Coordinates of C-alpha atoms and ligand atoms in Angstrom, one line a residue:
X1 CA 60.4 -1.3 57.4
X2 CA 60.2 -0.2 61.1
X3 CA 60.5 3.4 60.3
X4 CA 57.5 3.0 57.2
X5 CA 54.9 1.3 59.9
X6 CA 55.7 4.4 62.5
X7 CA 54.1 7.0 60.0
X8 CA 51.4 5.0 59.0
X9 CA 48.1 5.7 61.2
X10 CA 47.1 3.0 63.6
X11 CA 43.4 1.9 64.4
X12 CA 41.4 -0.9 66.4
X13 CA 38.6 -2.1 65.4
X14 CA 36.5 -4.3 67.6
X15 CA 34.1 -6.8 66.0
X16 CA 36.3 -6.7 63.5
X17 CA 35.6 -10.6 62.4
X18 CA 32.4 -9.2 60.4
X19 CA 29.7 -6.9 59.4
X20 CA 29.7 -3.4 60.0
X21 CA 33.2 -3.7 61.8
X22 CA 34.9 -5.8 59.2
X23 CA 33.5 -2.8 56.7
X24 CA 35.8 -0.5 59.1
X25 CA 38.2 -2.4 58.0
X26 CA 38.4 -2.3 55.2
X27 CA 38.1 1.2 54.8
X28 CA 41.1 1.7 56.9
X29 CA 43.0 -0.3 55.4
X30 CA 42.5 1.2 52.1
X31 CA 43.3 4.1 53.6
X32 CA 46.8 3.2 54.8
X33 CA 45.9 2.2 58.7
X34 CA 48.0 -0.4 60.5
X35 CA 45.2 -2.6 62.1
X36 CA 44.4 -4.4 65.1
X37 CA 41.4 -6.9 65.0
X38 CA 39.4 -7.8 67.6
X39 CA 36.8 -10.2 68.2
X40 CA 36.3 -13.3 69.7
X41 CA 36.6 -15.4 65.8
X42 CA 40.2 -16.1 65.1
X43 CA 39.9 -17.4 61.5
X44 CA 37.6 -14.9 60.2
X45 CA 40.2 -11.6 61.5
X46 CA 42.9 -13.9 59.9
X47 CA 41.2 -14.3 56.7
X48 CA 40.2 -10.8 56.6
X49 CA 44.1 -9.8 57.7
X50 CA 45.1 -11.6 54.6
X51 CA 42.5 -9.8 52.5
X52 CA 43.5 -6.3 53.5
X53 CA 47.5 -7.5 53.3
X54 CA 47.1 -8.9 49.8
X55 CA 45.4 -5.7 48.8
X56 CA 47.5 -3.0 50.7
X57 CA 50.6 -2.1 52.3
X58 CA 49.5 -1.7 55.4
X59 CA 50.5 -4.1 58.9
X60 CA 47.2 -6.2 60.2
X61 CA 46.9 -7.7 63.3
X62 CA 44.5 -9.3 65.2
X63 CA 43.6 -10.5 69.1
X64 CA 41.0 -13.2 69.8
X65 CA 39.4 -11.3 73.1
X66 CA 35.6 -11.7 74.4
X67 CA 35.2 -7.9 75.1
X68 CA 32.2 -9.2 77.6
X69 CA 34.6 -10.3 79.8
X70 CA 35.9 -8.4 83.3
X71 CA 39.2 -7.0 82.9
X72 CA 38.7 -7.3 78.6
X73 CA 39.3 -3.2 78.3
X74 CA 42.5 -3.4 80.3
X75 CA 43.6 -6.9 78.3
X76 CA 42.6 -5.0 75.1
X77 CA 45.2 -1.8 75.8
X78 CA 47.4 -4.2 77.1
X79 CA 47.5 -5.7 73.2
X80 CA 47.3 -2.3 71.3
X81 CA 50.4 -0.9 73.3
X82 CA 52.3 -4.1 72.6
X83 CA 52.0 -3.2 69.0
X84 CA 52.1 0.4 68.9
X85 CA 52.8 3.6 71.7
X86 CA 49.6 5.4 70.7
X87 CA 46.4 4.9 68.5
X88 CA 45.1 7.5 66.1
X89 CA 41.7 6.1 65.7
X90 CA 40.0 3.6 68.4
X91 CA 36.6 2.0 67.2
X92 CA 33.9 0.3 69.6
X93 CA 32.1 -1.3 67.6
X94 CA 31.4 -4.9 69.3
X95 CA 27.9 -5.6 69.7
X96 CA 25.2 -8.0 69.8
X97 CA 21.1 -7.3 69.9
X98 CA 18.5 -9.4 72.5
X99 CA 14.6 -9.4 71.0
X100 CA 12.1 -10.6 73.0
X101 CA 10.3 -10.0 76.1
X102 CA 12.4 -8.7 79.2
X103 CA 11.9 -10.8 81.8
X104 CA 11.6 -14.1 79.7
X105 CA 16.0 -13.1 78.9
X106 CA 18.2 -15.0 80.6
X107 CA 20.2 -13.0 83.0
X108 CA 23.4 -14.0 81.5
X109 CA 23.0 -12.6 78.3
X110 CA 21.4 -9.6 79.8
X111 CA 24.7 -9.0 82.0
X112 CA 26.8 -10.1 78.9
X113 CA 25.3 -6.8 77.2
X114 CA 26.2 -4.4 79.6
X115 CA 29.7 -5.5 80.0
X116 CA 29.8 -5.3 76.3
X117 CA 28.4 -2.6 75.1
X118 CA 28.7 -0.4 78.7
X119 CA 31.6 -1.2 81.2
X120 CA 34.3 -2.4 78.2
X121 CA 33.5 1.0 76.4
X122 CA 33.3 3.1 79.0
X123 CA 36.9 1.4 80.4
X124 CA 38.4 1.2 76.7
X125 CA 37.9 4.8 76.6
X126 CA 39.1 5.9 80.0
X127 CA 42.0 4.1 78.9
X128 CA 43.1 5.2 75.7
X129 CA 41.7 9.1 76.0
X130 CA 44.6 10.5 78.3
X131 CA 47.4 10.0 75.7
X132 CA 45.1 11.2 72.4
X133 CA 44.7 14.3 74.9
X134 CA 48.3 14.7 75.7
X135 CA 49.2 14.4 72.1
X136 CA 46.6 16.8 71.1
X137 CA 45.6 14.4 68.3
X138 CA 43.2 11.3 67.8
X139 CA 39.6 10.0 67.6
X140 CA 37.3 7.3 69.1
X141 CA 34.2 6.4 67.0
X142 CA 31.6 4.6 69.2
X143 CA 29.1 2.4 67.4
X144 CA 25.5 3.0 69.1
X145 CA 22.6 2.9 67.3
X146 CA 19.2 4.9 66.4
X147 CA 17.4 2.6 68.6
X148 CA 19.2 4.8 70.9
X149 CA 17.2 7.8 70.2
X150 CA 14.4 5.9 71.0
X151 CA 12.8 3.6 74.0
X152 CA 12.0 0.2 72.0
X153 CA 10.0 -2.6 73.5
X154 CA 11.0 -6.2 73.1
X155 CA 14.7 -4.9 72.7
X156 CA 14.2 -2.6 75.8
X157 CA 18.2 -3.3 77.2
X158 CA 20.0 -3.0 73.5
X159 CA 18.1 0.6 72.8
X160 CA 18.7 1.2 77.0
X161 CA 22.8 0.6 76.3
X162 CA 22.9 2.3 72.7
X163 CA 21.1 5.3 74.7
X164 CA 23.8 5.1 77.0
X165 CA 26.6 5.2 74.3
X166 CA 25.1 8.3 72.4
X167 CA 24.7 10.8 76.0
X168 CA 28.5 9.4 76.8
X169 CA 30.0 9.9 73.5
X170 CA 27.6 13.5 73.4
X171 CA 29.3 14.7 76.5
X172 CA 32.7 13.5 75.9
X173 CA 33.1 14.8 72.1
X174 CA 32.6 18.5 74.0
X175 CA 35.1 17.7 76.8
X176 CA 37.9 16.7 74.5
X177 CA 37.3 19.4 71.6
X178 CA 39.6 21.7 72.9
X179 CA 42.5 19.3 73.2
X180 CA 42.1 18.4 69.4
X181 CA 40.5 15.0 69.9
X182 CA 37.3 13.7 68.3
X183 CA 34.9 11.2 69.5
X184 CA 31.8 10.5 67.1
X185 CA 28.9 8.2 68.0
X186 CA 27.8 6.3 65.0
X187 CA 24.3 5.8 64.8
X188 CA 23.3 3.1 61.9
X189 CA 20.1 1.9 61.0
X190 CA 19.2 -1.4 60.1
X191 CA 21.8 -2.5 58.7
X192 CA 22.5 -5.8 56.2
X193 CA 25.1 -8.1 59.0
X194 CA 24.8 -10.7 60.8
X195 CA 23.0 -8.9 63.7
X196 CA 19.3 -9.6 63.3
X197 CA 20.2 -13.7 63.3
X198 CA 21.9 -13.3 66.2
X199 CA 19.6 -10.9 67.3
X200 CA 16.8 -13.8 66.8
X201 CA 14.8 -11.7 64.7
X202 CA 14.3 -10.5 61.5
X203 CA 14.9 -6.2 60.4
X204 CA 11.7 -4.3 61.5
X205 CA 12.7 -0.9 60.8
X206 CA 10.2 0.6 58.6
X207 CA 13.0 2.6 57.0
X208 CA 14.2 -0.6 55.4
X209 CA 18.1 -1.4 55.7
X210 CA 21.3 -0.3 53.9
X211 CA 25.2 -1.7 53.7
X212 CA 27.3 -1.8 56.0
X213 CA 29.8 -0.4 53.3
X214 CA 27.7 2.6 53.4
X215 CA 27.2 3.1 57.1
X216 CA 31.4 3.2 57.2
X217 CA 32.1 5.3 54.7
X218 CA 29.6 8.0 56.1
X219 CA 31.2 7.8 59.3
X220 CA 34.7 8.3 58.5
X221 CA 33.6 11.2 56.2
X222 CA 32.3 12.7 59.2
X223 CA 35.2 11.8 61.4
X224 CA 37.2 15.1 61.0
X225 CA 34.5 17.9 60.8
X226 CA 31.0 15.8 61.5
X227 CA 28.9 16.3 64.3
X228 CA 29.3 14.2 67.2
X229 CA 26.5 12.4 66.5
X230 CA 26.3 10.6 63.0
X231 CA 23.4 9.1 61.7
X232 CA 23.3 7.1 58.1
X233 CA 21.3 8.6 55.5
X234 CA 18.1 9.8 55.0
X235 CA 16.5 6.8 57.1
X236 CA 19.2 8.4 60.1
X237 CA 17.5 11.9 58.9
X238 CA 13.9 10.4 59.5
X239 CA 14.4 8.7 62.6
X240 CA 16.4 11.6 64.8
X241 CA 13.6 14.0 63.0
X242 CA 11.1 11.4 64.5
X243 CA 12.8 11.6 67.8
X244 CA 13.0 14.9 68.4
X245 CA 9.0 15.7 67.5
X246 CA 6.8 13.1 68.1
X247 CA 6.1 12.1 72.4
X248 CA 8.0 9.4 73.6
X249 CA 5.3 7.6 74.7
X250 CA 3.6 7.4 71.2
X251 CA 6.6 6.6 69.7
X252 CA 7.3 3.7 72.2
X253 CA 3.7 2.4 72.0
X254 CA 4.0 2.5 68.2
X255 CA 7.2 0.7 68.3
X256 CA 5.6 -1.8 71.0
X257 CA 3.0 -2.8 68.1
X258 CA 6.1 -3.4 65.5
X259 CA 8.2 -5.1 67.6
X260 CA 6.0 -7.6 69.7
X261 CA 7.3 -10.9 69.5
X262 CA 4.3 -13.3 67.8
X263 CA 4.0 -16.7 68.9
Ligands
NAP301 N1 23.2 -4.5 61.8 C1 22.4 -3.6 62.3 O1 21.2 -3.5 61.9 C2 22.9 -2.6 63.3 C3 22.1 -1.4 63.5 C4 22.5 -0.5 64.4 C5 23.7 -0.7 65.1 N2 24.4 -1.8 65.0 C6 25.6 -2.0 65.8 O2 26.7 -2.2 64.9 C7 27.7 -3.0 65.7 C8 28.2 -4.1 64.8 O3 27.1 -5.0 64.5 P1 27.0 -5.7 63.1 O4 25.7 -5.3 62.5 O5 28.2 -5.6 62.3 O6 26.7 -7.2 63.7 P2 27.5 -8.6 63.4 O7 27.7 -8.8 61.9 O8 26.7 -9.6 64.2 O9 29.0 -8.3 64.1 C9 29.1 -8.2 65.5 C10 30.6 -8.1 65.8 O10 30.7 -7.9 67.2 C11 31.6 -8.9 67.7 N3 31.3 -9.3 69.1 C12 30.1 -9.7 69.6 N4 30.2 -10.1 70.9 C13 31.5 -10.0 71.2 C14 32.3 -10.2 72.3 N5 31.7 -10.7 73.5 N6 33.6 -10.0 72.3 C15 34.2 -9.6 71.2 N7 33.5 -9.3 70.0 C16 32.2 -9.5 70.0 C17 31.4 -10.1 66.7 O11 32.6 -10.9 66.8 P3 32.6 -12.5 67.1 O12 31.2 -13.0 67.3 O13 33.4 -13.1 66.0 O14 33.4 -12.5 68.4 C18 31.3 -9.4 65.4 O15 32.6 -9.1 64.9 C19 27.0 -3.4 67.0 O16 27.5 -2.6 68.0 C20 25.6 -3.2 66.7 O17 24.8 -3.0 67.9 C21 24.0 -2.8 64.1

Protein backbone atom coordinates (compact mmCIF):
# COMPACT_ATOMS: atom_id res chain seq x y z
CA UNK A 1 0.00 0.00 0.00
CA UNK A 2 2.86 2.26 1.07
CA UNK A 3 4.94 1.60 -1.93
CA UNK A 4 1.47 2.18 -4.47
CA UNK A 5 0.82 5.82 -2.81
CA UNK A 6 4.78 6.74 -3.46
CA UNK A 7 4.34 6.49 -7.30
CA UNK A 8 1.14 8.13 -7.44
CA UNK A 9 1.48 12.11 -8.09
CA UNK A 10 0.69 14.30 -5.22
CA UNK A 11 -1.21 17.73 -5.48
CA UNK A 12 -2.73 20.53 -3.10
CA UNK A 13 -5.38 22.24 -3.89
CA UNK A 14 -6.43 25.21 -1.88
CA UNK A 15 -10.16 26.21 -1.84
CA UNK A 16 -10.61 22.91 -2.42
CA UNK A 17 -14.15 22.90 -0.31
CA UNK A 18 -15.89 24.22 -3.77
CA UNK A 19 -16.12 25.83 -7.11
CA UNK A 20 -13.45 26.17 -9.29
CA UNK A 21 -11.01 24.45 -6.75
CA UNK A 22 -13.21 21.48 -5.88
CA UNK A 23 -13.37 21.13 -10.04
CA UNK A 24 -9.30 20.67 -9.52
CA UNK A 25 -10.23 18.06 -7.73
CA UNK A 26 -11.75 16.31 -9.20
CA UNK A 27 -9.82 16.25 -12.18
CA UNK A 28 -6.84 15.13 -10.22
CA UNK A 29 -8.25 12.73 -8.71
CA UNK A 30 -9.42 11.12 -11.86
CA UNK A 31 -6.24 11.39 -12.90
CA UNK A 32 -4.59 9.33 -10.18
CA UNK A 33 -3.33 12.32 -7.77
CA UNK A 34 -2.99 11.74 -3.93
CA UNK A 35 -4.75 14.98 -2.58
CA UNK A 36 -4.58 17.40 0.02
CA UNK A 37 -7.54 19.73 0.62
CA UNK A 38 -7.48 22.96 1.89
CA UNK A 39 -9.93 25.37 2.94
CA UNK A 40 -11.29 26.68 5.82
CA UNK A 41 -14.84 24.16 5.46
CA UNK A 42 -14.20 20.84 7.02
CA UNK A 43 -17.38 18.90 6.02
CA UNK A 44 -17.47 20.04 2.50
CA UNK A 45 -13.34 18.70 1.75
CA UNK A 46 -14.64 15.59 3.70
CA UNK A 47 -17.57 15.05 1.61
CA UNK A 48 -15.74 15.76 -1.41
CA UNK A 49 -12.69 13.23 0.03
CA UNK A 50 -15.32 10.61 0.14
CA UNK A 51 -16.52 11.41 -3.42
CA UNK A 52 -13.20 11.14 -5.07
CA UNK A 53 -12.30 7.92 -2.71
CA UNK A 54 -15.45 6.10 -3.67
CA UNK A 55 -14.73 6.86 -7.29
CA UNK A 56 -10.81 6.29 -7.44
CA UNK A 57 -7.96 4.73 -6.00
CA UNK A 58 -6.27 7.49 -5.12
CA UNK A 59 -5.36 8.76 -1.09
CA UNK A 60 -7.38 12.23 -0.11
CA UNK A 61 -6.69 14.35 2.47
CA UNK A 62 -7.68 17.43 3.78
CA UNK A 63 -6.56 20.50 6.40
CA UNK A 64 -9.09 22.93 7.72
CA UNK A 65 -6.53 26.24 7.38
CA UNK A 66 -7.67 30.03 6.88
CA UNK A 67 -4.93 30.77 4.28
CA UNK A 68 -5.65 34.69 5.27
CA UNK A 69 -3.94 34.05 8.29
CA UNK A 70 -0.04 35.17 9.28
CA UNK A 71 2.11 32.20 9.33
CA UNK A 72 -0.88 30.04 7.11
CA UNK A 73 1.92 29.36 4.10
CA UNK A 74 4.44 27.99 6.56
CA UNK A 75 1.35 25.97 8.56
CA UNK A 76 0.29 24.84 5.04
CA UNK A 77 3.97 23.17 4.10
CA UNK A 78 4.10 22.18 7.39
CA UNK A 79 0.84 19.74 6.50
CA UNK A 80 1.90 18.77 2.93
CA UNK A 81 5.38 17.46 4.17
CA UNK A 82 3.62 15.59 6.96
CA UNK A 83 2.02 13.63 4.26
CA UNK A 84 4.33 13.47 1.58
CA UNK A 85 8.51 14.58 0.88
CA UNK A 86 7.67 16.48 -2.21
CA UNK A 87 4.57 17.79 -4.36
CA UNK A 88 4.31 17.36 -8.07
CA UNK A 89 1.65 19.91 -8.59
CA UNK A 90 0.82 22.90 -6.00
CA UNK A 91 -2.49 24.94 -6.74
CA UNK A 92 -3.28 28.47 -5.30
CA UNK A 93 -6.38 28.74 -5.94
CA UNK A 94 -8.10 30.33 -2.65
CA UNK A 95 -9.89 33.39 -3.24
CA UNK A 96 -12.61 35.64 -2.50
CA UNK A 97 -13.90 38.96 -4.58
CA UNK A 98 -14.87 42.57 -2.71
CA UNK A 99 -17.49 44.84 -5.04
CA UNK A 100 -18.19 48.05 -4.13
CA UNK A 101 -16.77 51.36 -3.63
CA UNK A 102 -13.12 51.53 -2.15
CA UNK A 103 -13.23 53.48 0.60
CA UNK A 104 -16.80 52.49 1.83
CA UNK A 105 -14.66 48.49 2.42
CA UNK A 106 -13.95 47.75 5.65
CA UNK A 107 -10.25 47.55 6.26
CA UNK A 108 -10.33 44.07 7.46
CA UNK A 109 -11.51 42.51 4.59
CA UNK A 110 -9.36 44.64 2.53
CA UNK A 111 -6.20 43.34 4.52
CA UNK A 112 -7.84 39.77 4.53
CA UNK A 113 -7.30 39.95 0.60
CA UNK A 114 -3.93 40.65 0.38
CA UNK A 115 -2.87 38.08 2.88
CA UNK A 116 -4.91 35.78 0.79
CA UNK A 117 -4.38 36.25 -2.45
CA UNK A 118 -0.63 38.11 -2.08
CA UNK A 119 1.62 37.22 1.02
CA UNK A 120 0.23 33.34 1.40
CA UNK A 121 0.97 32.86 -2.40
CA UNK A 122 3.86 34.60 -2.63
CA UNK A 123 5.19 32.58 0.84
CA UNK A 124 3.55 29.12 -0.42
CA UNK A 125 5.63 29.43 -3.36
CA UNK A 126 8.92 30.55 -1.85
CA UNK A 127 8.31 27.54 0.01
CA UNK A 128 7.64 24.74 -1.99
CA UNK A 129 9.80 25.95 -5.34
CA UNK A 130 13.40 25.07 -4.07
CA UNK A 131 12.75 21.26 -3.85
CA UNK A 132 10.60 21.08 -7.48
CA UNK A 133 13.91 22.88 -8.59
CA UNK A 134 16.30 20.50 -7.02
CA UNK A 135 14.36 17.64 -8.40
CA UNK A 136 14.19 19.14 -11.71
CA UNK A 137 10.39 18.26 -11.84
CA UNK A 138 7.06 19.90 -10.72
CA UNK A 139 4.43 22.69 -11.30
CA UNK A 140 2.56 25.42 -9.41
CA UNK A 141 -0.72 26.66 -11.12
CA UNK A 142 -1.75 30.05 -9.69
CA UNK A 143 -5.43 31.00 -9.96
CA UNK A 144 -5.63 34.94 -10.96
CA UNK A 145 -7.98 36.16 -12.98
CA UNK A 146 -8.74 38.32 -16.33
CA UNK A 147 -9.74 41.08 -14.19
CA UNK A 148 -6.12 41.03 -13.86
CA UNK A 149 -5.38 42.24 -17.28
CA UNK A 150 -7.46 44.92 -16.55
CA UNK A 151 -7.82 48.01 -13.87
CA UNK A 152 -11.70 47.44 -12.76
CA UNK A 153 -13.50 50.02 -10.69
CA UNK A 154 -15.77 48.96 -7.80
CA UNK A 155 -13.42 45.72 -7.53
CA UNK A 156 -10.26 48.05 -7.81
CA UNK A 157 -8.18 45.64 -4.91
CA UNK A 158 -9.36 42.00 -6.40
CA UNK A 159 -8.24 43.01 -10.15
CA UNK A 160 -5.01 45.09 -8.20
CA UNK A 161 -4.03 41.32 -6.46
CA UNK A 162 -5.03 39.16 -9.62
CA UNK A 163 -2.64 41.71 -11.49
CA UNK A 164 -0.19 40.97 -8.99
CA UNK A 165 -0.55 37.13 -9.45
CA UNK A 166 -0.16 37.15 -13.33
CA UNK A 167 3.43 39.66 -13.46
CA UNK A 168 4.62 37.05 -10.48
CA UNK A 169 3.69 33.90 -11.95
CA UNK A 170 4.92 35.72 -15.68
CA UNK A 171 8.30 36.18 -14.22
CA UNK A 172 8.70 33.16 -12.32
CA UNK A 173 7.40 30.56 -15.13
CA UNK A 174 10.84 32.05 -17.04
CA UNK A 175 13.07 31.74 -14.00
CA UNK A 176 12.29 28.09 -13.40
CA UNK A 177 12.02 26.86 -17.13
CA UNK A 178 15.41 25.81 -17.27
CA UNK A 179 15.22 23.62 -14.13
CA UNK A 180 12.22 21.73 -15.63
CA UNK A 181 9.52 23.32 -13.50
CA UNK A 182 6.30 24.87 -14.61
CA UNK A 183 4.28 27.60 -13.13
CA UNK A 184 0.99 28.62 -15.11
CA UNK A 185 -1.32 31.48 -14.08
CA UNK A 186 -4.84 30.61 -14.72
CA UNK A 187 -6.85 33.26 -15.81
CA UNK A 188 -10.80 32.42 -15.75
CA UNK A 189 -13.52 34.45 -16.64
CA UNK A 190 -16.72 34.63 -14.97
CA UNK A 191 -17.12 31.65 -13.90
CA UNK A 192 -20.52 29.61 -12.44
CA UNK A 193 -19.18 29.28 -8.23
CA UNK A 194 -19.97 30.65 -5.45
CA UNK A 195 -17.82 33.72 -5.95
CA UNK A 196 -20.25 36.49 -7.16
CA UNK A 197 -22.49 35.77 -3.66
CA UNK A 198 -19.71 36.14 -1.77
CA UNK A 199 -18.48 38.69 -3.95
CA UNK A 200 -22.00 40.56 -3.17
CA UNK A 201 -22.72 40.97 -6.68
CA UNK A 202 -24.12 39.41 -9.41
CA UNK A 203 -21.64 38.22 -13.00
CA UNK A 204 -21.11 41.52 -15.07
CA UNK A 205 -18.84 40.19 -17.58
CA UNK A 206 -20.24 40.94 -20.85
CA UNK A 207 -18.63 37.72 -22.10
CA UNK A 208 -21.18 35.79 -20.06
CA UNK A 209 -19.81 32.85 -17.75
CA UNK A 210 -18.71 29.20 -18.28
CA UNK A 211 -18.09 25.97 -15.80
CA UNK A 212 -15.85 25.67 -13.61
CA UNK A 213 -15.43 22.06 -15.07
CA UNK A 214 -14.34 23.76 -18.15
CA UNK A 215 -11.95 26.41 -16.74
CA UNK A 216 -10.02 23.06 -15.06
CA UNK A 217 -9.77 21.01 -17.73
CA UNK A 218 -8.18 23.86 -19.98
CA UNK A 219 -5.76 24.46 -17.43
CA UNK A 220 -4.33 21.23 -16.86
CA UNK A 221 -4.28 20.63 -20.64
CA UNK A 222 -2.10 23.48 -20.75
CA UNK A 223 -0.04 22.44 -17.75
CA UNK A 224 2.82 20.63 -19.60
CA UNK A 225 3.34 22.67 -22.93
CA UNK A 226 0.83 25.88 -22.39
CA UNK A 227 1.96 29.23 -22.05
CA UNK A 228 2.38 30.69 -18.79
CA UNK A 229 -0.45 32.55 -18.93
CA UNK A 230 -3.81 30.52 -19.58
CA UNK A 231 -6.89 32.10 -20.32
CA UNK A 232 -10.43 30.10 -20.80
CA UNK A 233 -11.90 30.10 -24.06
CA UNK A 234 -12.82 32.32 -26.48
CA UNK A 235 -14.24 34.91 -23.77
CA UNK A 236 -10.20 34.52 -22.30
CA UNK A 237 -9.32 35.17 -26.25
CA UNK A 238 -11.53 38.43 -26.22
CA UNK A 239 -10.64 39.92 -23.13
CA UNK A 240 -6.47 39.62 -23.27
CA UNK A 241 -7.17 40.75 -27.23
CA UNK A 242 -9.17 43.69 -25.45
CA UNK A 243 -6.24 44.27 -23.18
CA UNK A 244 -3.65 44.50 -25.21
CA UNK A 245 -5.38 47.10 -27.85
CA UNK A 246 -7.72 49.27 -26.56
CA UNK A 247 -6.08 52.40 -23.78
CA UNK A 248 -6.32 51.56 -20.38
CA UNK A 249 -8.04 54.45 -19.54
CA UNK A 250 -11.06 53.70 -21.93
CA UNK A 251 -11.18 50.43 -20.94
CA UNK A 252 -11.30 51.32 -17.21
CA UNK A 253 -13.88 54.12 -17.71
CA UNK A 254 -15.90 51.60 -19.70
CA UNK A 255 -15.64 49.15 -17.03
CA UNK A 256 -16.41 52.04 -14.35
CA UNK A 257 -20.03 52.41 -16.22
CA UNK A 258 -20.62 48.36 -15.95
CA UNK A 259 -19.54 47.89 -12.70
CA UNK A 260 -20.89 50.94 -10.56
CA UNK A 261 -22.65 49.83 -7.63
CA UNK A 262 -26.61 51.15 -8.00
CA UNK A 263 -28.37 52.11 -5.02
N1 LIG B 1 -15.95 32.45 -10.16
C1 LIG B 1 -15.42 33.40 -10.91
O1 LIG B 1 -16.14 34.10 -11.65
C2 LIG B 1 -13.93 33.60 -10.94
C3 LIG B 1 -13.38 34.31 -12.04
C4 LIG B 1 -12.00 34.51 -12.07
C5 LIG B 1 -11.20 34.02 -11.06
N2 LIG B 1 -11.76 33.34 -10.02
C6 LIG B 1 -10.85 32.87 -8.96
O2 LIG B 1 -11.01 31.48 -8.80
C7 LIG B 1 -10.63 31.12 -7.47
C8 LIG B 1 -11.69 30.19 -6.89
O3 LIG B 1 -12.91 30.90 -6.80
P1 LIG B 1 -14.33 30.21 -7.04
O4 LIG B 1 -14.98 30.87 -8.20
O5 LIG B 1 -14.21 28.75 -7.05
O6 LIG B 1 -15.10 30.75 -5.75
P2 LIG B 1 -15.81 29.96 -4.54
O7 LIG B 1 -16.75 28.94 -5.09
O8 LIG B 1 -16.36 31.05 -3.69
O9 LIG B 1 -14.60 29.19 -3.81
C9 LIG B 1 -13.62 29.90 -3.11
C10 LIG B 1 -12.72 28.92 -2.40
O10 LIG B 1 -11.69 29.66 -1.73
C11 LIG B 1 -11.67 29.24 -0.37
N3 LIG B 1 -11.26 30.32 0.53
C12 LIG B 1 -11.71 31.59 0.58
N4 LIG B 1 -11.13 32.27 1.59
C13 LIG B 1 -10.29 31.38 2.21
C14 LIG B 1 -9.43 31.47 3.32
N5 LIG B 1 -9.29 32.60 4.04
N6 LIG B 1 -8.71 30.37 3.68
C15 LIG B 1 -8.84 29.21 3.00
N7 LIG B 1 -9.64 29.07 1.92
C16 LIG B 1 -10.37 30.14 1.54
C17 LIG B 1 -13.10 28.82 -0.07
O11 LIG B 1 -13.09 27.91 1.02
P3 LIG B 1 -13.91 28.11 2.40
O12 LIG B 1 -14.78 29.32 2.26
O13 LIG B 1 -14.65 26.83 2.54
O14 LIG B 1 -12.81 28.27 3.40
C18 LIG B 1 -13.47 28.12 -1.36
O15 LIG B 1 -13.02 26.80 -1.36
C19 LIG B 1 -10.46 32.44 -6.69
O16 LIG B 1 -9.10 32.72 -6.56
C20 LIG B 1 -11.14 33.46 -7.58
O17 LIG B 1 -10.58 34.75 -7.43
C21 LIG B 1 -13.10 33.11 -9.94
Amino acid sequence: MEAETDTRPFAIVTGASRGIGAEYARALAAGGYDLLLVSRDVDRMNRLALELTARHRVQISSEALDLAEPGAAHRLYVAARQRRPTVDLLINNAGFGLFGEFVEMPMARIQEMLRLHVNTVVESIRLFLPSMIEQRVGAIINVASIAGLFSVPYLAEYAATKAFLITLSEALAEEVRPAGVRIQVCCPGSTDTDFHTTAGFKPKNPLGTQSAAGVVSISLAALKHGPALVTIGWRGRVASWLSRYVPRAVLARAAAAKMKPTA
